[in-house]
């Protein structure tokens, strides 16, 4: 059974940092594109970042470029999202998602499986 478990969210002031983690199990981790998406209150899912199955390609939504870094540990079957210089508009529930294949696009809000989410709140 595929499981994705996010952690690392919390409350932070503007300019602060958080590191999100997503521990996975139940599938061959190295075979799939992985992504982070987020959902703010009253809004739809927004794609944030994606990483290739081998970890050699990364893509980001323009609003987080230069501030967020996605990475994956193919030994521990985990992905991370390092978030620096956080802004109030980054406040949302962040979800780790698994793509359907290793050839899926890095940029997509679609998913094969999704975690339960972790709340990030950036407040003054």
XYZ file of N, CA and C in Angstrom:
372
model
N 0.842 -1.191 0.000
C 0.000 0.000 0.000
C 0.880 1.244 0.000
N 0.610 2.143 -0.932
C 1.393 3.374 -1.024
C 1.069 4.285 0.155
N 2.110 4.786 0.796
C 1.931 5.743 1.883
C 2.898 6.900 1.710
N 2.384 8.106 1.904
C 3.180 9.334 1.871
C 2.853 10.098 3.145
N 3.867 10.411 3.944
C 3.635 11.064 5.227
C 4.494 12.312 5.319
N 3.823 13.475 5.294
C 4.531 14.747 5.366
C 4.756 15.173 6.810
N 5.800 15.963 7.003
C 6.084 16.543 8.307
C 6.887 17.818 8.104
N 7.011 18.605 9.174
C 7.885 19.771 9.123
C 7.183 21.110 8.999
N 5.864 21.105 8.837
C 5.149 22.361 8.751
C 5.128 23.073 10.104
N 4.597 24.305 10.090
C 4.501 25.048 11.338
C 4.237 26.513 11.103
N 4.410 27.287 12.181
C 4.237 28.731 12.147
C 5.604 29.397 12.051
N 5.704 30.379 11.174
C 6.984 31.062 11.009
C 6.722 32.499 10.589
N 7.623 33.393 10.959
C 7.492 34.781 10.553
C 8.035 34.986 9.148
N 7.601 36.033 8.462
C 8.150 36.323 7.136
C 9.669 36.390 7.178
N 10.282 35.800 6.164
C 11.730 35.726 6.122
C 12.299 34.484 6.765
N 11.469 33.744 7.451
C 11.926 32.533 8.116
C 12.032 31.351 7.173
N 12.417 30.211 7.740
C 12.640 29.000 6.955
C 11.938 27.801 7.593
N 11.572 26.872 6.758
C 11.056 25.567 7.194
C 11.576 24.515 6.226
N 11.700 23.301 6.723
C 12.095 22.167 5.885
C 11.027 21.100 5.998
N 10.327 20.868 4.912
C 9.306 19.825 4.878
C 9.928 18.504 4.446
N 9.404 17.430 4.999
C 9.844 16.090 4.625
C 8.636 15.247 4.272
N 8.860 14.268 3.411
C 7.806 13.316 3.037
C 8.427 11.926 3.007
N 8.049 11.118 3.966
C 8.523 9.737 4.015
C 7.550 8.863 3.233
N 8.094 8.006 2.398
C 7.246 7.190 1.531
C 7.494 5.708 1.758
N 6.496 4.907 1.385
C 6.628 3.456 1.448
C 5.578 2.828 0.548
N 5.779 1.555 0.245
C 4.778 0.821 -0.509
C 4.944 0.845 -2.016
N 6.028 1.460 -2.498
C 6.282 1.461 -3.937
C 7.778 1.637 -4.172
N 8.204 1.401 -5.409
C 9.622 1.534 -5.744
C 9.919 3.012 -5.974
N 10.442 3.647 -4.950
C 10.581 5.095 -4.914
C 11.368 5.644 -6.103
N 12.424 4.952 -6.488
C 13.306 5.454 -7.540
C 12.673 5.410 -8.926
N 11.476 4.883 -9.034
C 10.824 4.756 -10.340
C 9.879 5.905 -10.662
N 9.735 6.867 -9.743
C 8.668 7.840 -9.933
C 9.106 9.284 -9.714
N 8.559 10.170 -10.571
C 8.622 11.603 -10.316
C 7.856 11.897 -9.026
N 8.398 12.836 -8.257
C 7.731 13.271 -7.030
C 7.557 14.783 -7.070
N 6.508 15.263 -6.417
C 6.202 16.695 -6.468
C 5.714 17.189 -5.110
N 5.784 18.487 -4.928
C 5.101 19.179 -3.848
C 4.042 20.082 -4.470
N 2.860 20.043 -3.899
C 1.793 20.954 -4.288
C 1.267 21.592 -3.008
N 0.523 22.676 -3.142
C -0.030 23.337 -1.961
C -1.438 23.847 -2.239
N -2.172 24.047 -1.165
C -3.533 24.555 -1.284
C -3.787 25.563 -0.180
N -4.005 26.802 -0.567
C -4.350 27.852 0.382
C -5.861 27.841 0.610
N -6.325 28.401 1.719
C -7.769 28.409 1.996
C -8.557 29.046 0.863
N -9.586 28.349 0.408
C -10.456 28.872 -0.625
C -9.896 28.830 -2.030
N -8.731 28.213 -2.198
C -8.103 28.153 -3.516
C -7.886 26.697 -3.935
N -7.580 26.514 -5.212
C -7.310 25.176 -5.721
C -5.878 24.752 -5.474
N -5.563 23.536 -5.881
C -4.207 23.037 -5.746
C -3.270 23.824 -6.650
N -2.107 24.144 -6.117
C -1.068 24.833 -6.880
C 0.188 23.971 -6.862
N 0.717 23.667 -8.015
C 1.984 22.956 -8.094
C 3.100 23.868 -7.610
N 4.022 23.326 -6.810
C 5.117 24.110 -6.250
C 6.466 23.682 -6.835
N 6.724 22.380 -6.824
C 8.029 21.898 -7.280
C 7.932 20.430 -7.658
N 8.801 20.022 -8.577
C 8.864 18.625 -8.973
C 10.303 18.182 -9.142
N 10.560 16.899 -8.941
C 11.906 16.349 -9.073
C 11.828 15.033 -9.827
N 12.780 14.824 -10.713
C 12.786 13.610 -11.528
C 13.070 12.387 -10.670
N 12.843 11.213 -11.233
C 13.012 9.979 -10.473
C 14.453 9.791 -10.015
N 15.401 10.277 -10.827
C 16.811 10.142 -10.470
C 17.319 11.322 -9.651
N 16.524 12.360 -9.539
C 16.933 13.547 -8.783
C 17.794 14.509 -9.558
N 17.931 14.316 -10.868
C 18.847 15.159 -11.650
C 18.152 16.340 -12.307
N 16.846 16.403 -12.218
C 16.102 17.552 -12.766
C 15.114 18.038 -11.730
N 15.027 19.360 -11.609
C 14.105 19.998 -10.686
C 13.436 21.162 -11.401
N 12.201 21.401 -11.063
C 11.485 22.558 -11.603
C 10.654 23.179 -10.487
N 10.442 24.505 -10.613
C 9.726 25.244 -9.580
C 8.735 26.219 -10.199
N 7.660 26.469 -9.483
C 6.769 27.554 -9.887
C 7.543 28.856 -9.713
N 7.268 29.831 -10.567
C 8.051 31.071 -10.564
C 8.069 31.765 -9.200
N 6.975 31.683 -8.476
C 6.865 32.430 -7.224
C 7.798 31.917 -6.129
N 8.357 30.717 -6.285
C 9.240 30.175 -5.241
C 10.673 29.986 -5.720
N 10.935 30.261 -6.985
C 12.295 30.099 -7.504
C 13.279 30.956 -6.716
N 14.405 30.359 -6.375
C 15.421 31.058 -5.599
C 15.183 31.010 -4.107
N 14.013 30.544 -3.684
C 13.700 30.468 -2.250
C 13.491 29.030 -1.781
N 12.919 28.194 -2.627
C 12.619 26.799 -2.267
C 13.555 25.851 -3.007
N 13.880 24.737 -2.365
C 14.685 23.697 -2.988
C 14.072 22.339 -2.704
N 13.772 21.606 -3.769
C 13.261 20.242 -3.626
C 14.438 19.279 -3.762
N 14.412 18.223 -2.968
C 15.457 17.215 -3.046
C 14.851 15.856 -2.708
N 15.598 14.809 -3.040
C 15.122 13.471 -2.705
C 16.301 12.629 -2.255
N 16.005 11.710 -1.356
C 16.975 10.757 -0.845
C 16.496 9.379 -1.291
N 17.150 8.852 -2.328
C 16.708 7.583 -2.897
C 17.148 6.373 -2.082
N 17.848 6.605 -0.994
C 18.169 5.525 -0.056
C 17.092 5.432 1.020
N 16.680 6.606 1.518
C 15.674 6.657 2.587
C 14.252 6.831 2.069
N 14.099 6.857 0.715
C 12.761 6.977 0.109
C 12.006 8.203 0.637
N 12.706 9.301 0.665
C 12.163 10.530 1.248
C 12.407 11.703 0.313
N 11.465 12.636 0.272
C 11.720 13.897 -0.405
C 11.612 15.033 0.606
N 12.243 16.136 0.266
C 12.258 17.298 1.136
C 11.927 18.551 0.333
N 11.466 19.561 1.055
C 11.290 20.880 0.471
C 11.864 21.885 1.466
N 13.016 22.426 1.126
C 13.622 23.465 1.945
C 13.038 24.795 1.508
N 12.429 25.499 2.445
C 11.744 26.756 2.132
C 12.409 27.882 2.909
N 13.007 28.797 2.192
C 13.674 29.946 2.802
C 12.960 31.233 2.424
N 13.224 32.275 3.194
C 12.637 33.600 2.932
C 11.124 33.479 2.705
N 10.459 32.830 3.625
C 9.024 32.587 3.481
C 8.235 33.881 3.519
N 7.140 33.879 2.750
C 6.272 35.036 2.641
C 4.855 34.641 3.068
N 4.040 35.604 3.479
C 2.666 35.266 3.880
C 1.909 34.513 2.792
N 2.176 34.823 1.543
C 1.468 34.145 0.444
C 1.898 32.686 0.271
N 2.917 32.256 1.006
C 3.303 30.841 0.990
C 2.449 30.011 1.954
N 1.629 30.661 2.754
C 0.791 29.943 3.712
C -0.184 29.031 2.982
N -0.181 27.762 3.357
C -1.022 26.771 2.694
C -0.797 25.419 3.354
N -1.628 24.479 2.980
C -1.337 23.080 3.300
C -0.475 22.533 2.164
N 0.652 21.960 2.516
C 1.588 21.429 1.533
C 1.450 19.910 1.476
N 1.333 19.409 0.256
C 1.175 17.979 0.030
C 2.332 17.437 -0.791
N 2.783 16.268 -0.404
C 3.727 15.489 -1.188
C 2.902 14.595 -2.114
N 3.258 14.554 -3.398
C 2.500 13.712 -4.321
C 3.425 12.828 -5.142
N 2.900 11.694 -5.498
C 3.607 10.714 -6.331
C 2.988 10.746 -7.725
N 3.844 10.881 -8.729
C 3.355 10.834 -10.106
C 3.059 9.391 -10.504
N 2.425 9.246 -11.684
C 2.031 7.908 -12.114
C 3.205 7.117 -12.683
N 4.200 7.803 -13.250
C 5.326 7.115 -13.886
C 6.610 7.917 -13.694
N 7.741 7.342 -14.093
C 9.013 8.058 -14.043
C 9.115 9.080 -15.167
N 8.227 8.969 -16.158
C 8.294 9.890 -17.312
C 7.266 11.005 -17.211
N 6.565 11.084 -16.096
C 5.555 12.132 -15.921
C 6.238 13.493 -15.887
N 5.514 14.550 -16.266
C 6.106 15.892 -16.196
C 6.371 16.293 -14.756
N 7.403 17.087 -14.553
C 7.704 17.568 -13.216
C 6.654 18.579 -12.755
N 6.080 19.306 -13.716
C 5.103 20.330 -13.386
C 3.699 19.777 -13.612
N 2.975 19.532 -12.536
C 1.600 19.053 -12.637
C 0.963 19.031 -11.253
N -0.327 19.307 -11.210
C -1.067 19.129 -9.957
C -1.701 17.742 -9.891
N -1.567 16.970 -10.975
C -2.090 15.609 -10.957
C -1.241 14.707 -10.082
N -1.821 13.602 -9.632
C -1.054 12.691 -8.793
C -1.675 11.310 -8.794
N -0.817 10.356 -8.517
C -1.233 8.971 -8.352
C -1.588 8.716 -6.896
N -0.815 9.341 -5.992
C -1.066 9.237 -4.563
C -0.655 10.555 -3.909
N -1.256 10.829 -2.759
C -0.985 12.079 -2.058
C -0.958 11.829 -0.565
N -0.140 12.581 0.140
C -0.106 12.476 1.591
C -1.247 13.252 2.225
N -1.239 13.322 3.553
C -2.307 13.992 4.285
C -2.093 15.494 4.401
N -0.867 15.931 4.093
C -0.575 17.354 4.111
C 0.011 17.839 5.417
N 0.736 18.956 5.321
C 1.282 19.611 6.509
C 1.066 21.117 6.354
N 0.601 21.744 7.417
C 0.219 23.155 7.368
C 1.444 24.051 7.533
N 1.557 25.022 6.646
C 2.584 26.060 6.756
C 1.866 27.398 6.878
N 2.169 28.125 7.943
C 1.554 29.432 8.161
C 2.658 30.464 8.375
N 2.648 31.486 7.534
C 3.640 32.561 7.615
C 2.892 33.816 8.042
N 3.228 34.347 9.222
C 2.465 35.449 9.771
C 3.395 36.525 10.306
N 2.887 37.725 10.310
C 3.670 38.845 10.846
C 3.415 38.988 12.330
